[in-house]
Amino acid sequence: MVSPERGIELAEAAGLDLVEISPNATPPVCKIMDFGKFKYETQKREAEARKNQKIIEIKEVKFRPNTDTHDYEVKMRNVMRFLESGDKVKITLRFRGREMAHQNLGRDLLERVAEDVKEIGKIENMPRLEGRQMVMMIGPIK
C-alpha cells in the first residue's frame, strides 16, 4: 500500500498518469498508466462490440379473422422472410364490430400461423386478447 502522494510522485517520475481503477475499494486501487492510451483502447473495444451486435427488430403483420387463403399465404411469406432475417414478428389479429362474438375463429387462425412457422420460429407469447385485438409474438430459432 502506497500513499496517494507517493503514487503521484512515482507516476510523474515514470512520465505516466495515476489512474483510479476501483474508487469504492478500501483502500482505493490506483494504477500507473498512460491514460490517453487507456481511453483509446476502451473506445476501440466498445466500437468493436457495437459492430458485432445484431439489432433485432420487431416486425408486425396484421390479420383479420376472415382473412382469405391467398392473402394469408402472402402474409405468411412475409412472416417467414422476417423470421429468416432474424427479426421477431408480432402477429396482430384485429376484430371489428360483431367479429368479437367469434373470437374462436381468430384463435384458430393464430394457431394455424403458429403451426406454419414452427420449423423456423418459436412462439414467445401465446395469443392473448388486448381490447379488440389478439396479439402473438414469434421469435426466430437461432
Coordinates of C-alpha atoms in Angstrom, one line a residue:
M1 CA 0.0 0.0 0.0
V2 CA 1.4 3.4 -1.1
S3 CA 0.2 6.8 0.0
P4 CA -1.5 8.9 -2.7
E5 CA 1.3 11.5 -2.7
R6 CA 3.9 8.8 -3.2
G7 CA 1.8 7.3 -6.0
I8 CA 1.7 10.7 -7.8
E9 CA 5.5 11.1 -7.4
L10 CA 6.1 7.6 -8.9
A11 CA 3.7 8.3 -11.8
E12 CA 5.4 11.7 -12.6
A13 CA 8.8 10.0 -12.4
A14 CA 7.7 7.4 -15.0
G15 CA 6.1 10.1 -17.2
L16 CA 2.7 8.5 -16.9
D17 CA -0.6 9.1 -15.1
L18 CA -2.0 7.8 -11.8
V19 CA -5.5 6.4 -12.7
E20 CA -8.0 5.4 -10.0
I21 CA -9.3 1.9 -11.0
S22 CA -11.6 1.0 -8.1
P23 CA -12.6 4.0 -6.0
N24 CA -15.1 2.0 -3.8
A25 CA -12.5 -0.4 -2.6
T26 CA -10.7 0.2 0.8
P27 CA -8.1 1.4 0.2
P28 CA -8.9 2.7 -3.3
V29 CA -7.0 0.9 -6.1
C30 CA -4.9 3.1 -8.5
K31 CA -2.7 2.2 -11.4
I32 CA 0.2 4.0 -13.1
M33 CA -0.6 4.0 -16.9
D34 CA -0.9 6.2 -19.9
F35 CA -4.4 7.5 -19.6
G36 CA -4.8 8.7 -23.2
K37 CA -3.8 5.2 -24.5
F38 CA -6.2 3.6 -22.0
K39 CA -9.1 5.7 -23.2
Y40 CA -8.3 5.0 -26.8
E41 CA -8.2 1.2 -26.3
T42 CA -11.5 1.4 -24.4
Q43 CA -13.2 3.2 -27.2
K44 CA -11.8 0.7 -29.7
R45 CA -13.2 -2.2 -27.7
E46 CA -16.7 -0.5 -27.4
A47 CA -16.7 0.2 -31.2
E48 CA -15.9 -3.4 -31.9
A49 CA -18.6 -4.7 -29.6
R50 CA -21.2 -2.3 -31.3
K51 CA -20.1 -3.5 -34.8
N52 CA -20.6 -7.2 -33.9
Q53 CA -24.0 -6.9 -32.3
K54 CA -27.2 -7.7 -34.2
I55 CA -30.2 -5.4 -33.6
I56 CA -33.4 -7.4 -33.5
E57 CA -36.3 -5.5 -34.9
I58 CA -40.0 -6.3 -34.2
K59 CA -41.9 -6.6 -37.5
E60 CA -45.7 -6.6 -37.4
V61 CA -48.1 -8.5 -39.6
K62 CA -51.8 -7.8 -39.3
F63 CA -54.6 -10.3 -39.9
R64 CA -58.4 -10.2 -39.7
P65 CA -60.5 -13.2 -38.6
N66 CA -61.8 -13.7 -42.1
T67 CA -58.5 -13.3 -44.0
D68 CA -58.8 -15.4 -47.2
T69 CA -56.4 -18.1 -48.2
H70 CA -54.4 -16.1 -50.8
D71 CA -54.0 -13.1 -48.5
Y72 CA -53.0 -15.5 -45.7
E73 CA -50.3 -17.0 -47.9
V74 CA -48.9 -13.6 -48.9
K75 CA -48.7 -12.5 -45.3
M76 CA -47.2 -15.8 -44.2
R77 CA -44.4 -15.3 -46.9
N78 CA -43.6 -12.0 -45.2
V79 CA -43.6 -13.6 -41.8
M80 CA -41.2 -16.3 -43.0
R81 CA -38.9 -13.7 -44.6
F82 CA -38.8 -11.7 -41.4
L83 CA -38.0 -14.7 -39.3
E84 CA -35.3 -15.9 -41.7
S85 CA -33.6 -12.5 -41.5
G86 CA -33.5 -12.8 -37.7
D87 CA -36.3 -10.4 -36.7
K88 CA -39.1 -11.0 -34.3
V89 CA -42.7 -11.0 -35.7
K90 CA -45.7 -9.6 -33.9
I91 CA -48.9 -11.1 -35.3
T92 CA -51.9 -8.9 -34.7
L93 CA -55.4 -10.0 -35.4
R94 CA -58.0 -7.2 -35.2
F95 CA -61.7 -7.7 -34.6
R96 CA -64.2 -5.2 -35.8
G97 CA -67.9 -5.0 -34.8
R98 CA -69.6 -8.3 -34.4
E99 CA -66.4 -10.2 -35.1
M100 CA -65.8 -10.0 -31.3
A101 CA -68.5 -12.6 -30.9
H102 CA -66.4 -15.1 -32.9
Q103 CA -63.0 -15.0 -31.1
N104 CA -62.7 -18.7 -31.7
L105 CA -62.2 -18.0 -35.4
G106 CA -59.3 -15.6 -34.6
R107 CA -57.7 -18.1 -32.2
D108 CA -57.9 -20.8 -34.8
L109 CA -56.2 -18.5 -37.4
L110 CA -53.4 -17.7 -34.9
E111 CA -52.9 -21.4 -34.1
R112 CA -52.7 -22.1 -37.8
V113 CA -50.0 -19.4 -38.1
A114 CA -48.1 -21.0 -35.2
E115 CA -48.3 -24.4 -36.9
D116 CA -47.0 -23.0 -40.2
V117 CA -43.9 -21.3 -38.6
K118 CA -42.9 -24.0 -36.1
E119 CA -39.9 -25.0 -38.3
I120 CA -38.2 -21.6 -38.4
G121 CA -39.8 -19.8 -35.4
K122 CA -40.8 -20.3 -31.8
I123 CA -43.9 -18.8 -30.2
E124 CA -42.7 -16.4 -27.5
N125 CA -46.1 -15.1 -26.4
M126 CA -49.2 -17.2 -26.9
P127 CA -52.2 -15.4 -28.4
R128 CA -53.9 -13.1 -25.9
L129 CA -56.7 -10.7 -26.2
E130 CA -55.9 -7.0 -25.8
G131 CA -59.1 -5.0 -26.2
R132 CA -60.3 -5.6 -29.8
Q133 CA -57.2 -7.3 -31.0
M134 CA -55.4 -10.6 -30.3
V135 CA -51.6 -10.5 -30.2
M136 CA -48.9 -13.2 -30.6
M137 CA -45.1 -12.9 -30.7
I138 CA -42.9 -15.2 -32.7
G139 CA -39.1 -15.2 -32.4
P140 CA -36.6 -16.8 -34.8
I141 CA -34.9 -20.0 -33.9
K142 CA -31.2 -19.3 -33.5

